[in-house]
Each structure stands twice: as structure tokens, then as C-alpha cells.
Amino acid sequence: MIDLGTGDGRAVLRTAATEPASLVIGIDANAASMAEASRRAAEPARKGGFDNAMFVLAAAEAPPKNLQTLADRVTVLFPWGSLLRGCLGADPLVARGIAQLLAPGGTLELLLAPADRDRLDGLPTGPTDVIEAATQTFKALRLRLVEGRTASDAQVRASGSTWARRLLSNPATRREVVAMRFAAEGVTMASESEMVEGRRSPMEASRS
């Protein structure tokens, strides 16, 4: 499992703890944000470390070749900046990088929370528009939409991310969150021109 744009890595550590048989990899372009989680993961198990968690410094648009087509599940939780633009079709190279991480038959799970107050320069913010934009983005990369809807508090909480905790704890920061799940139908290696043209997961938590 790969958490792309992992930030402080809390979601990786939580998943590593709840899924001890899975290798959980956090990827982010900011080494400093992952430093504490990486240090904690490297501790001996008796001190709370995780031998099934690791962190990789890389940009979303250029995932390491040895991780491409590796993951049976990729999560992108509350992205912003170029990663959010990639999910919503405004940065084809980032979208391609996300898709390249998935093994054939793997799943991509998104929790997206764009809002008008973020001044996103034309990116969609309403749930219906967000779902449509992401659907078209990943359809071009041979990822089929399985589910897309407004997320429940249980789904947001189950992500284990720091942003989830902030959104749920402070009424001033509450916003609508869109949960989406895609299935990879094959190796996702669409060209840039094609894109321009055309375990227990957060998605499952609310069903229990």
C-alpha cells in the first residue's frame, strides 16, 4: 500500500499498525514533513517501531521506477497544490504519476476537500464537479470509477491523517469531503497527449 503525499506520515504509521502483514510506503516531496514518522518507524518493535513501514522522498509526477505498478492500493488523502491539481485534471503529469504506482487490478482511493476559500484558480470545489473532474482524469489513465460520494465523518476519521483530525475537531475548518475509489484495469502508461485529451480502507470503514 502506498500513501502518496503522505505529509507527516501519521496515516502510514496507523495503517502499518492495523495491517501488520502489509508493507506500507509513504511518499512525499518534503523530507522534513516525514522525518519524525520515519524516525518512529525505524525504532525497534519493542519501542513502537514498524518494520512494515517506510518513507520515500519523491515527487508525485516522478515516482521511483522500482515502485511503479507495485501497489495494490494507493491513497491520496486531502491533497493540496500540484497533487490536488493532478487529481482534478489540471496537472496531467501528476495524474500519470499517481496511476503509475498501481498494480493491475489495484485500487486508488481519494479523499478530496477543495473549497472556494482556498482560491484554487478555477479548480472545482462542489462535490458533483469534483467527482466528475476526477473521474474524467483517471478514466484517461484506464482507472474505472467504483465509488464517488460525499464522505461521512467515519470515513474521514478512518483515514488516520492529521488533516482529518483538524477537519473534524474545529467547526471553523469543516468542509465537504469527497471520497472516491477507482480500480485499475491495466498498467496505466497513457501518454501525456492522451491524458490531455481525454485491508481496511477509509472507503470501507463507513460500511461496518
PDB file of C-alpha atoms in Angstrom:
ATOM      1  CA  MET A   1       0.000   0.000   0.000  1.00  0.00           C
ATOM      2  CA  ILE A   2       1.296   3.482  -0.882  1.00  0.00           C
ATOM      3  CA  ASP A   3       0.160   6.755   0.650  1.00  0.00           C
ATOM      4  CA  LEU A   4       1.103   9.473  -1.831  1.00  0.00           C
ATOM      5  CA  GLY A   5       1.598  12.989  -0.496  1.00  0.00           C
ATOM      6  CA  THR A   6       1.836  11.471   2.962  1.00  0.00           C
ATOM      7  CA  GLY A   7       2.840  14.701   4.720  1.00  0.00           C
ATOM      8  CA  ASP A   8       3.648  13.932   8.354  1.00  0.00           C
ATOM      9  CA  GLY A   9       3.178  10.201   7.737  1.00  0.00           C
ATOM     10  CA  ARG A  10       0.636   9.608  10.503  1.00  0.00           C
ATOM     11  CA  ALA A  11      -1.655   7.725   8.122  1.00  0.00           C
ATOM     12  CA  VAL A  12       1.223   5.413   7.184  1.00  0.00           C
ATOM     13  CA  LEU A  13       2.026   4.592  10.805  1.00  0.00           C
ATOM     14  CA  ARG A  14      -1.627   3.965  11.606  1.00  0.00           C
ATOM     15  CA  THR A  15      -2.032   1.633   8.617  1.00  0.00           C
ATOM     16  CA  ALA A  16       1.217  -0.177   9.438  1.00  0.00           C
ATOM     17  CA  ALA A  17      -0.106  -0.788  12.953  1.00  0.00           C
ATOM     18  CA  THR A  18      -3.511  -2.069  11.835  1.00  0.00           C
ATOM     19  CA  GLU A  19      -2.226  -4.086   8.859  1.00  0.00           C
ATOM     20  CA  PRO A  20       0.978  -5.753  10.120  1.00  0.00           C
ATOM     21  CA  ALA A  21       1.110  -8.155   7.164  1.00  0.00           C
ATOM     22  CA  SER A  22       1.210  -5.279   4.648  1.00  0.00           C
ATOM     23  CA  LEU A  23       4.161  -3.153   3.549  1.00  0.00           C
ATOM     24  CA  VAL A  24       3.055   0.475   3.848  1.00  0.00           C
ATOM     25  CA  ILE A  25       5.016   3.142   1.966  1.00  0.00           C
ATOM     26  CA  GLY A  26       4.658   6.883   2.383  1.00  0.00           C
ATOM     27  CA  ILE A  27       5.809   9.138  -0.452  1.00  0.00           C
ATOM     28  CA  ASP A  28       6.231  12.902  -0.222  1.00  0.00           C
ATOM     29  CA  ALA A  29       8.339  15.598  -1.874  1.00  0.00           C
ATOM     30  CA  ASN A  30       9.083  17.188   1.502  1.00  0.00           C
ATOM     31  CA  ALA A  31      11.620  15.226   3.535  1.00  0.00           C
ATOM     32  CA  ALA A  32      11.206  17.366   6.640  1.00  0.00           C
ATOM     33  CA  SER A  33       7.499  16.600   6.942  1.00  0.00           C
ATOM     34  CA  MET A  34       8.177  12.840   7.029  1.00  0.00           C
ATOM     35  CA  ALA A  35      11.220  12.968   9.327  1.00  0.00           C
ATOM     36  CA  GLU A  36       9.501  12.259  12.646  1.00  0.00           C
ATOM     37  CA  ALA A  37       7.324   9.427  11.297  1.00  0.00           C
ATOM     38  CA  SER A  38      10.332   7.907   9.547  1.00  0.00           C
ATOM     39  CA  ARG A  39      12.310   8.028  12.789  1.00  0.00           C
ATOM     40  CA  ARG A  40       9.454   6.385  14.697  1.00  0.00           C
ATOM     41  CA  ALA A  41       9.073   3.637  12.097  1.00  0.00           C
ATOM     42  CA  ALA A  42      12.795   2.836  12.285  1.00  0.00           C
ATOM     43  CA  GLU A  43      12.685   2.221  16.047  1.00  0.00           C
ATOM     44  CA  PRO A  44      12.840  -1.388  17.238  1.00  0.00           C
ATOM     45  CA  ALA A  45       9.429  -3.009  17.520  1.00  0.00           C
ATOM     46  CA  ARG A  46       9.730  -3.114  21.310  1.00  0.00           C
ATOM     47  CA  LYS A  47       9.923   0.700  21.245  1.00  0.00           C
ATOM     48  CA  GLY A  48       6.954   1.151  18.941  1.00  0.00           C
ATOM     49  CA  GLY A  49       8.688   0.900  15.572  1.00  0.00           C
ATOM     50  CA  PHE A  50       7.282  -0.729  12.449  1.00  0.00           C
ATOM     51  CA  ASP A  51       9.297  -2.975  10.196  1.00  0.00           C
ATOM     52  CA  ASN A  52       6.468  -2.834   7.631  1.00  0.00           C
ATOM     53  CA  ALA A  53       6.562   0.964   7.162  1.00  0.00           C
ATOM     54  CA  MET A  54       8.949   3.018   5.069  1.00  0.00           C
ATOM     55  CA  PHE A  55       9.148   6.527   3.643  1.00  0.00           C
ATOM     56  CA  VAL A  56      10.382   7.647   0.240  1.00  0.00           C
ATOM     57  CA  LEU A  57      11.334  11.142  -0.899  1.00  0.00           C
ATOM     58  CA  ALA A  58       9.871  11.676  -4.373  1.00  0.00           C
ATOM     59  CA  ALA A  59       7.622  13.990  -6.349  1.00  0.00           C
ATOM     60  CA  ALA A  60       4.205  12.724  -7.412  1.00  0.00           C
ATOM     61  CA  GLU A  61       4.964  13.360 -11.074  1.00  0.00           C
ATOM     62  CA  ALA A  62       8.160  11.277 -10.921  1.00  0.00           C
ATOM     63  CA  PRO A  63       7.542   8.172  -8.777  1.00  0.00           C
ATOM     64  CA  PRO A  64      10.585   5.892  -8.375  1.00  0.00           C
ATOM     65  CA  LYS A  65      10.697   3.248 -11.069  1.00  0.00           C
ATOM     66  CA  ASN A  66      11.004   0.445  -8.542  1.00  0.00           C
ATOM     67  CA  LEU A  67       7.631   1.462  -7.067  1.00  0.00           C
ATOM     68  CA  GLN A  68       5.752   1.752 -10.333  1.00  0.00           C
ATOM     69  CA  THR A  69       2.977  -0.828 -10.858  1.00  0.00           C
ATOM     70  CA  LEU A  70       3.753  -2.154  -7.355  1.00  0.00           C
ATOM     71  CA  ALA A  71       0.859  -1.127  -5.126  1.00  0.00           C
ATOM     72  CA  ASP A  72      -2.403  -2.988  -4.708  1.00  0.00           C
ATOM     73  CA  ARG A  73      -3.742   0.162  -3.046  1.00  0.00           C
ATOM     74  CA  VAL A  74      -2.764   3.827  -3.382  1.00  0.00           C
ATOM     75  CA  THR A  75      -4.270   6.505  -1.173  1.00  0.00           C
ATOM     76  CA  VAL A  76      -4.200  10.265  -1.697  1.00  0.00           C
ATOM     77  CA  LEU A  77      -5.601  11.929   1.412  1.00  0.00           C
ATOM     78  CA  PHE A  78      -6.511  15.612   1.481  1.00  0.00           C
ATOM     79  CA  PRO A  79      -4.031  16.702  -1.190  1.00  0.00           C
ATOM     80  CA  TRP A  80      -3.271  20.321  -1.988  1.00  0.00           C
ATOM     81  CA  GLY A  81      -1.081  22.139  -4.510  1.00  0.00           C
ATOM     82  CA  SER A  82       0.077  20.157  -7.518  1.00  0.00           C
ATOM     83  CA  LEU A  83      -1.198  16.862  -6.111  1.00  0.00           C
ATOM     84  CA  LEU A  84      -4.740  18.220  -5.871  1.00  0.00           C
ATOM     85  CA  ARG A  85      -4.435  19.688  -9.361  1.00  0.00           C
ATOM     86  CA  GLY A  86      -3.343  16.287 -10.626  1.00  0.00           C
ATOM     87  CA  CYS A  87      -6.344  14.557  -9.091  1.00  0.00           C
ATOM     88  CA  LEU A  88      -8.680  17.077 -10.731  1.00  0.00           C
ATOM     89  CA  GLY A  89      -7.155  17.065 -14.207  1.00  0.00           C
ATOM     90  CA  ALA A  90      -5.156  20.300 -14.107  1.00  0.00           C
ATOM     91  CA  ASP A  91      -1.720  18.605 -13.997  1.00  0.00           C
ATOM     92  CA  PRO A  92      -1.535  15.573 -16.319  1.00  0.00           C
ATOM     93  CA  LEU A  93       1.996  14.610 -15.276  1.00  0.00           C
ATOM     94  CA  VAL A  94       0.960  14.313 -11.638  1.00  0.00           C
ATOM     95  CA  ALA A  95      -2.127  12.300 -12.576  1.00  0.00           C
ATOM     96  CA  ARG A  96       0.055   9.941 -14.573  1.00  0.00           C
ATOM     97  CA  GLY A  97       2.477   9.591 -11.662  1.00  0.00           C
ATOM     98  CA  ILE A  98      -0.381   8.616  -9.346  1.00  0.00           C
ATOM     99  CA  ALA A  99      -1.658   5.995 -11.767  1.00  0.00           C
ATOM    100  CA  GLN A 100       1.799   4.556 -12.406  1.00  0.00           C
ATOM    101  CA  LEU A 101       2.054   3.372  -8.815  1.00  0.00           C
ATOM    102  CA  LEU A 102      -0.893   0.989  -9.147  1.00  0.00           C
ATOM    103  CA  ALA A 103      -0.563  -2.669  -9.987  1.00  0.00           C
ATOM    104  CA  PRO A 104      -3.106  -4.020 -12.495  1.00  0.00           C
ATOM    105  CA  GLY A 105      -6.300  -4.618 -10.559  1.00  0.00           C
ATOM    106  CA  GLY A 106      -5.218  -2.292  -7.760  1.00  0.00           C
ATOM    107  CA  THR A 107      -7.356   0.436  -6.234  1.00  0.00           C
ATOM    108  CA  LEU A 108      -6.864   4.180  -5.930  1.00  0.00           C
ATOM    109  CA  GLU A 109      -8.625   5.897  -3.030  1.00  0.00           C
ATOM    110  CA  LEU A 110      -9.004   9.659  -2.802  1.00  0.00           C
ATOM    111  CA  LEU A 111     -10.245  11.942  -0.061  1.00  0.00           C
ATOM    112  CA  LEU A 112     -10.564  15.401  -1.599  1.00  0.00           C
ATOM    113  CA  ALA A 113     -11.638  18.541   0.237  1.00  0.00           C
ATOM    114  CA  PRO A 114     -11.193  21.590  -2.026  1.00  0.00           C
ATOM    115  CA  ALA A 115     -13.120  24.706  -1.010  1.00  0.00           C
ATOM    116  CA  ASP A 116     -13.820  28.071  -2.592  1.00  0.00           C
ATOM    117  CA  ARG A 117     -11.943  29.838   0.198  1.00  0.00           C
ATOM    118  CA  ASP A 118      -8.746  28.053  -0.873  1.00  0.00           C
ATOM    119  CA  ARG A 119      -8.546  30.227  -4.030  1.00  0.00           C
ATOM    120  CA  LEU A 120      -7.828  27.270  -6.275  1.00  0.00           C
ATOM    121  CA  ASP A 121      -7.715  29.169  -9.553  1.00  0.00           C
ATOM    122  CA  GLY A 122     -10.662  27.523 -11.281  1.00  0.00           C
ATOM    123  CA  LEU A 123     -10.481  24.016  -9.821  1.00  0.00           C
ATOM    124  CA  PRO A 124     -13.900  22.534  -8.995  1.00  0.00           C
ATOM    125  CA  THR A 125     -14.963  22.588  -5.357  1.00  0.00           C
ATOM    126  CA  GLY A 126     -18.546  21.270  -5.295  1.00  0.00           C
ATOM    127  CA  PRO A 127     -18.804  17.506  -4.694  1.00  0.00           C
ATOM    128  CA  THR A 128     -20.533  16.750  -8.008  1.00  0.00           C
ATOM    129  CA  ASP A 129     -17.975  18.738 -10.003  1.00  0.00           C
ATOM    130  CA  VAL A 130     -15.063  17.257  -8.060  1.00  0.00           C
ATOM    131  CA  ILE A 131     -16.286  13.717  -8.749  1.00  0.00           C
ATOM    132  CA  GLU A 132     -16.744  14.456 -12.447  1.00  0.00           C
ATOM    133  CA  ALA A 133     -13.307  16.054 -12.811  1.00  0.00           C
ATOM    134  CA  ALA A 134     -11.501  13.213 -11.047  1.00  0.00           C
ATOM    135  CA  THR A 135     -13.492  10.593 -12.946  1.00  0.00           C
ATOM    136  CA  GLN A 136     -12.505  12.032 -16.317  1.00  0.00           C
ATOM    137  CA  THR A 137      -8.889  12.500 -15.204  1.00  0.00           C
ATOM    138  CA  PHE A 138      -8.360   8.892 -14.241  1.00  0.00           C
ATOM    139  CA  LYS A 139     -10.569   7.419 -16.954  1.00  0.00           C
ATOM    140  CA  ALA A 140      -7.898   8.590 -19.413  1.00  0.00           C
ATOM    141  CA  LEU A 141      -5.411   6.521 -17.403  1.00  0.00           C
ATOM    142  CA  ARG A 142      -7.544   3.360 -17.506  1.00  0.00           C
ATOM    143  CA  LEU A 143      -8.849   3.671 -13.978  1.00  0.00           C
ATOM    144  CA  ARG A 144     -12.548   2.954 -13.586  1.00  0.00           C
ATOM    145  CA  LEU A 145     -14.646   4.764 -11.003  1.00  0.00           C
ATOM    146  CA  VAL A 146     -16.079   2.312  -8.472  1.00  0.00           C
ATOM    147  CA  GLU A 147     -17.485   4.764  -5.963  1.00  0.00           C
ATOM    148  CA  GLY A 148     -17.724   8.521  -5.562  1.00  0.00           C
ATOM    149  CA  ARG A 149     -19.721  10.352  -2.913  1.00  0.00           C
ATOM    150  CA  THR A 150     -19.580  12.816  -0.058  1.00  0.00           C
ATOM    151  CA  ALA A 151     -17.575  11.251   2.743  1.00  0.00           C
ATOM    152  CA  SER A 152     -19.028  10.564   6.160  1.00  0.00           C
ATOM    153  CA  ASP A 153     -17.239  11.601   9.340  1.00  0.00           C
ATOM    154  CA  ALA A 154     -16.409   7.917   9.855  1.00  0.00           C
ATOM    155  CA  GLN A 155     -14.600   7.755   6.527  1.00  0.00           C
ATOM    156  CA  VAL A 156     -12.688  10.948   7.230  1.00  0.00           C
ATOM    157  CA  ARG A 157     -11.702   9.717  10.710  1.00  0.00           C
ATOM    158  CA  ALA A 158     -10.649   6.292   9.377  1.00  0.00           C
ATOM    159  CA  SER A 159      -8.028   7.875   7.131  1.00  0.00           C
ATOM    160  CA  GLY A 160      -5.843   8.473  10.183  1.00  0.00           C
ATOM    161  CA  SER A 161      -4.458  11.695   8.724  1.00  0.00           C
ATOM    162  CA  THR A 162      -3.668  14.868  10.610  1.00  0.00           C
ATOM    163  CA  TRP A 163      -5.903  16.860   8.272  1.00  0.00           C
ATOM    164  CA  ALA A 164      -8.812  14.565   9.083  1.00  0.00           C
ATOM    165  CA  ARG A 165      -8.392  15.270  12.776  1.00  0.00           C
ATOM    166  CA  ARG A 166      -8.294  19.019  12.166  1.00  0.00           C
ATOM    167  CA  LEU A 167     -11.356  18.993   9.949  1.00  0.00           C
ATOM    168  CA  LEU A 168     -13.411  17.055  12.484  1.00  0.00           C
ATOM    169  CA  SER A 169     -12.259  18.899  15.602  1.00  0.00           C
ATOM    170  CA  ASN A 170     -12.791  22.510  14.574  1.00  0.00           C
ATOM    171  CA  PRO A 171     -16.148  23.730  13.218  1.00  0.00           C
ATOM    172  CA  ALA A 172     -14.371  26.661  11.592  1.00  0.00           C
ATOM    173  CA  THR A 173     -12.376  24.316   9.366  1.00  0.00           C
ATOM    174  CA  ARG A 174     -15.206  21.947   8.424  1.00  0.00           C
ATOM    175  CA  ARG A 175     -15.742  21.428   4.710  1.00  0.00           C
ATOM    176  CA  GLU A 176     -17.297  18.844   2.435  1.00  0.00           C
ATOM    177  CA  VAL A 177     -15.032  15.899   1.719  1.00  0.00           C
ATOM    178  CA  VAL A 178     -15.388  13.735  -1.377  1.00  0.00           C
ATOM    179  CA  ALA A 179     -14.444  10.056  -1.158  1.00  0.00           C
ATOM    180  CA  MET A 180     -13.634   8.240  -4.404  1.00  0.00           C
ATOM    181  CA  ARG A 181     -12.388   4.773  -5.270  1.00  0.00           C
ATOM    182  CA  PHE A 182     -11.030   3.658  -8.636  1.00  0.00           C
ATOM    183  CA  ALA A 183      -9.995   0.265  -9.984  1.00  0.00           C
ATOM    184  CA  ALA A 184      -7.005  -0.102 -12.278  1.00  0.00           C
ATOM    185  CA  GLU A 185      -7.947  -2.060 -15.387  1.00  0.00           C
ATOM    186  CA  GLY A 186      -4.390  -2.477 -16.623  1.00  0.00           C
ATOM    187  CA  VAL A 187      -0.931  -0.975 -16.486  1.00  0.00           C
ATOM    188  CA  THR A 188      -1.532   2.775 -16.579  1.00  0.00           C
ATOM    189  CA  MET A 189       1.019   4.150 -19.004  1.00  0.00           C
ATOM    190  CA  ALA A 190      -1.070   6.546 -21.107  1.00  0.00           C
ATOM    191  CA  SER A 191       0.925   9.224 -22.874  1.00  0.00           C
ATOM    192  CA  GLU A 192       0.732  12.871 -21.872  1.00  0.00           C
ATOM    193  CA  SER A 193      -1.192  13.686 -25.058  1.00  0.00           C
ATOM    194  CA  GLU A 194      -3.777  11.001 -24.251  1.00  0.00           C
ATOM    195  CA  MET A 195      -4.275  12.481 -20.822  1.00  0.00           C
ATOM    196  CA  VAL A 196      -4.697  15.998 -22.098  1.00  0.00           C
ATOM    197  CA  GLU A 197      -7.317  14.713 -24.486  1.00  0.00           C
ATOM    198  CA  GLY A 198      -9.174  12.810 -22.920  1.00  0.00           C
ATOM    199  CA  ARG A 199      -7.014  -4.231   4.112  1.00  0.00           C
ATOM    200  CA  ARG A 200      -9.482  -1.932   5.606  1.00  0.00           C
ATOM    201  CA  SER A 201      -9.642   1.339   3.853  1.00  0.00           C
ATOM    202  CA  PRO A 202     -11.395   4.632   4.619  1.00  0.00           C
ATOM    203  CA  MET A 203     -13.826   3.842   1.793  1.00  0.00           C
ATOM    204  CA  GLU A 204     -14.829   0.632   3.545  1.00  0.00           C
ATOM    205  CA  ALA A 205     -14.965   1.951   7.095  1.00  0.00           C
ATOM    206  CA  SER A 206     -18.375   3.572   6.838  1.00  0.00           C
ATOM    207  CA  ARG A 207     -19.991   0.294   5.756  1.00  0.00           C
ATOM    208  CA  SER A 208     -19.235  -1.515   9.009  1.00  0.00           C
TER     209      SER A 208
END
